[in-house]
PDB file of C-alpha atoms in Angstrom:
ATOM      1  CA  UNK A 229     -30.702  -1.085  54.041  1.00  0.00           C
ATOM      2  CA  UNK A 230     -28.077  -3.477  55.332  1.00  0.00           C
ATOM      3  CA  UNK A 231     -27.029  -4.332  51.733  1.00  0.00           C
ATOM      4  CA  UNK A 232     -26.380  -0.652  50.919  1.00  0.00           C
ATOM      5  CA  UNK A 233     -24.126  -0.264  53.946  1.00  0.00           C
ATOM      6  CA  UNK A 234     -22.079  -3.317  52.985  1.00  0.00           C
ATOM      7  CA  UNK A 235     -21.873  -2.055  49.399  1.00  0.00           C
ATOM      8  CA  UNK A 236     -20.726   1.373  50.609  1.00  0.00           C
ATOM      9  CA  UNK A 237     -18.083  -0.197  52.852  1.00  0.00           C
ATOM     10  CA  UNK A 238     -16.795  -2.347  49.984  1.00  0.00           C
ATOM     11  CA  UNK A 239     -16.656   0.662  47.659  1.00  0.00           C
ATOM     12  CA  UNK A 240     -14.799   2.641  50.320  1.00  0.00           C
ATOM     13  CA  UNK A 241     -12.324  -0.183  50.860  1.00  0.00           C
ATOM     14  CA  UNK A 242     -11.692  -0.525  47.125  1.00  0.00           C
ATOM     15  CA  UNK A 243     -11.256   3.234  46.776  1.00  0.00           C
ATOM     16  CA  UNK A 244      -8.741   3.225  49.647  1.00  0.00           C
ATOM     17  CA  UNK A 245      -6.802   0.292  48.152  1.00  0.00           C
ATOM     18  CA  UNK A 246      -6.769   1.944  44.725  1.00  0.00           C
ATOM     19  CA  UNK A 247      -5.693   5.427  45.826  1.00  0.00           C
ATOM     20  CA  UNK A 248      -3.579   4.858  48.918  1.00  0.00           C
ATOM     21  CA  UNK A 249      -1.780   1.557  48.291  1.00  0.00           C
ATOM     22  CA  UNK A 250      -0.218  -0.369  45.444  1.00  0.00           C
ATOM     23  CA  UNK A 251      -2.098  -3.582  46.208  1.00  0.00           C
ATOM     24  CA  UNK A 252      -4.349  -3.257  43.142  1.00  0.00           C
ATOM     25  CA  UNK A 253      -1.662  -2.158  40.653  1.00  0.00           C
ATOM     26  CA  UNK A 254      -0.772  -5.675  39.504  1.00  0.00           C
ATOM     27  CA  UNK A 255      -4.392  -6.863  39.070  1.00  0.00           C
ATOM     28  CA  UNK A 256      -5.283  -3.632  37.248  1.00  0.00           C
ATOM     29  CA  UNK A 257      -2.295  -4.004  34.898  1.00  0.00           C
ATOM     30  CA  UNK A 258      -3.201  -7.637  34.269  1.00  0.00           C
ATOM     31  CA  UNK A 259      -6.802  -6.690  33.505  1.00  0.00           C
ATOM     32  CA  UNK A 260      -5.715  -3.890  31.150  1.00  0.00           C
ATOM     33  CA  UNK A 261      -3.388  -6.288  29.325  1.00  0.00           C
ATOM     34  CA  UNK A 262      -6.222  -8.807  28.972  1.00  0.00           C
ATOM     35  CA  UNK A 263      -8.587  -6.125  27.639  1.00  0.00           C
ATOM     36  CA  UNK A 264      -5.940  -4.998  25.111  1.00  0.00           C
ATOM     37  CA  UNK A 265      -5.410  -8.603  24.023  1.00  0.00           C
ATOM     38  CA  UNK A 266      -9.174  -9.037  23.530  1.00  0.00           C
ATOM     39  CA  UNK A 267      -9.367  -5.777  21.544  1.00  0.00           C
ATOM     40  CA  UNK A 268      -6.520  -6.940  19.294  1.00  0.00           C
ATOM     41  CA  UNK A 269      -8.249 -10.278  18.755  1.00  0.00           C
ATOM     42  CA  UNK A 270     -11.541  -8.598  17.876  1.00  0.00           C
ATOM     43  CA  UNK A 271      -9.718  -6.258  15.484  1.00  0.00           C
ATOM     44  CA  UNK A 272      -8.000  -9.184  13.779  1.00  0.00           C
ATOM     45  CA  UNK A 273     -11.252 -11.132  13.499  1.00  0.00           C
ATOM     46  CA  UNK A 274     -13.242  -8.240  12.079  1.00  0.00           C
ATOM     47  CA  UNK A 275     -10.340  -7.008   9.974  1.00  0.00           C
ATOM     48  CA  UNK A 276     -10.819  -3.423  11.059  1.00  0.00           C
ATOM     49  CA  UNK A 277      -8.127  -1.079  12.182  1.00  0.00           C
ATOM     50  CA  UNK A 278      -8.111   2.488  13.303  1.00  0.00           C
ATOM     51  CA  UNK A 279      -5.800   4.431  11.029  1.00  0.00           C
ATOM     52  CA  UNK A 280      -4.625   7.747  12.359  1.00  0.00           C
ATOM     53  CA  UNK A 281      -3.537  10.191   9.704  1.00  0.00           C
ATOM     54  CA  UNK A 282      -0.576  12.272  10.717  1.00  0.00           C
ATOM     55  CA  UNK A 283      -0.923  15.495   8.733  1.00  0.00           C
ATOM     56  CA  UNK A 284       2.601  16.614   9.651  1.00  0.00           C
ATOM     57  CA  UNK A 285       3.998  13.372   8.246  1.00  0.00           C
ATOM     58  CA  UNK A 286       1.933  13.821   5.061  1.00  0.00           C
ATOM     59  CA  UNK A 287       3.377  17.333   4.574  1.00  0.00           C
ATOM     60  CA  UNK A 288       6.939  16.116   5.210  1.00  0.00           C
ATOM     61  CA  UNK A 289       6.377  13.227   2.801  1.00  0.00           C
ATOM     62  CA  UNK A 290       5.317  15.682   0.078  1.00  0.00           C
ATOM     63  CA  UNK A 291       8.450  17.770   0.667  1.00  0.00           C
ATOM     64  CA  UNK A 292      10.660  14.680   0.562  1.00  0.00           C
ATOM     65  CA  UNK A 293       9.082  13.329  -2.641  1.00  0.00           C
ATOM     66  CA  UNK A 294       9.790  16.613  -4.440  1.00  0.00           C
ATOM     67  CA  UNK A 295      13.462  16.335  -3.526  1.00  0.00           C
ATOM     68  CA  UNK A 296      14.223  12.718  -4.529  1.00  0.00           C
ATOM     69  CA  UNK A 297      15.367  11.270  -7.833  1.00  0.00           C
ATOM     70  CA  UNK A 298      13.314   8.531  -9.500  1.00  0.00           C
ATOM     71  CA  UNK A 299      15.513   5.750  -8.082  1.00  0.00           C
ATOM     72  CA  UNK A 300      15.454   7.306  -4.600  1.00  0.00           C
ATOM     73  CA  UNK A 301      11.694   7.808  -4.819  1.00  0.00           C
ATOM     74  CA  UNK A 302      11.226   4.132  -5.587  1.00  0.00           C
ATOM     75  CA  UNK A 303      13.327   3.204  -2.527  1.00  0.00           C
ATOM     76  CA  UNK A 304      11.480   5.749  -0.384  1.00  0.00           C
ATOM     77  CA  UNK A 305       8.105   4.298  -1.391  1.00  0.00           C
ATOM     78  CA  UNK A 306       9.310   0.913  -0.119  1.00  0.00           C
ATOM     79  CA  UNK A 307       9.472   2.330   3.412  1.00  0.00           C
ATOM     80  CA  UNK A 308       6.041   2.018   5.070  1.00  0.00           C
ATOM     81  CA  UNK A 309       5.097   5.256   6.811  1.00  0.00           C
ATOM     82  CA  UNK A 310       4.451   3.658  10.186  1.00  0.00           C
ATOM     83  CA  UNK A 311       6.148   4.724  13.409  1.00  0.00           C
ATOM     84  CA  UNK A 312       7.885   1.350  13.640  1.00  0.00           C
ATOM     85  CA  UNK A 313       9.344   1.422  10.129  1.00  0.00           C
ATOM     86  CA  UNK A 314      10.425   5.061  10.464  1.00  0.00           C
ATOM     87  CA  UNK A 315      12.143   4.231  13.762  1.00  0.00           C
ATOM     88  CA  UNK A 316      13.784   1.231  12.098  1.00  0.00           C
ATOM     89  CA  UNK A 317      15.071   3.401   9.225  1.00  0.00           C
ATOM     90  CA  UNK A 318      16.421   5.970  11.686  1.00  0.00           C
ATOM     91  CA  UNK A 319      18.083   3.263  13.775  1.00  0.00           C
ATOM     92  CA  UNK A 320      19.926   1.912  10.723  1.00  0.00           C
ATOM     93  CA  UNK A 321      20.746   5.026   8.703  1.00  0.00           C
ATOM     94  CA  UNK A 322      20.721   8.020  11.052  1.00  0.00           C
ATOM     95  CA  UNK A 323      23.409   9.144  13.441  1.00  0.00           C
ATOM     96  CA  UNK A 324      27.055  10.060  13.272  1.00  0.00           C
ATOM     97  CA  UNK A 325      28.290   6.483  12.751  1.00  0.00           C
ATOM     98  CA  UNK A 326      25.435   5.367  10.456  1.00  0.00           C
ATOM     99  CA  UNK A 327      26.368   3.692   7.177  1.00  0.00           C
ATOM    100  CA  UNK A 328      25.513   5.326   3.893  1.00  0.00           C
ATOM    101  CA  UNK A 329      22.230   4.139   2.382  1.00  0.00           C
ATOM    102  CA  UNK A 330      22.742   2.159  -0.843  1.00  0.00           C
ATOM    103  CA  UNK A 331      20.217   4.267  -2.786  1.00  0.00           C
ATOM    104  CA  UNK A 332      19.819   7.674  -1.136  1.00  0.00           C
ATOM    105  CA  UNK A 333      22.490  10.327  -1.582  1.00  0.00           C
ATOM    106  CA  UNK A 334      24.179  11.452   1.607  1.00  0.00           C
ATOM    107  CA  UNK A 335      22.305  14.795   1.523  1.00  0.00           C
ATOM    108  CA  UNK A 336      18.939  13.117   1.012  1.00  0.00           C
ATOM    109  CA  UNK A 337      19.723  10.547   3.686  1.00  0.00           C
ATOM    110  CA  UNK A 338      20.447  13.356   6.153  1.00  0.00           C
ATOM    111  CA  UNK A 339      17.282  15.153   5.025  1.00  0.00           C
ATOM    112  CA  UNK A 340      15.227  11.999   5.658  1.00  0.00           C
ATOM    113  CA  UNK A 341      16.817  11.543   9.065  1.00  0.00           C
ATOM    114  CA  UNK A 342      16.083  15.140  10.032  1.00  0.00           C
ATOM    115  CA  UNK A 343      12.510  15.252   8.747  1.00  0.00           C
ATOM    116  CA  UNK A 344      10.987  11.822   9.339  1.00  0.00           C
TER     117      UNK A 344
END
């Protein structure tokens, strides 16, 4: 009986610290970072990855492919369709002061910037 009371008091104290203070924020963030690091390690060891298919991106890709010339299509296929590579492309070639892409026409470059 005494053990249950101590357990209840500890649970109450932890609940209070978690909900009413920021004392546990740093340890929780550190634990979450460690768990993420372990998950990444397990993924790299097993060689498995979760691949999320973005159906909107697949539809846009189909529309873009229909619009490009053979040379532009070859350059477009060199761009991996990951959020990081799309953001990198937009950072380099989209915007009012962006340089012209060496392969894509200005219209197709603007179309890519608007639709990716």
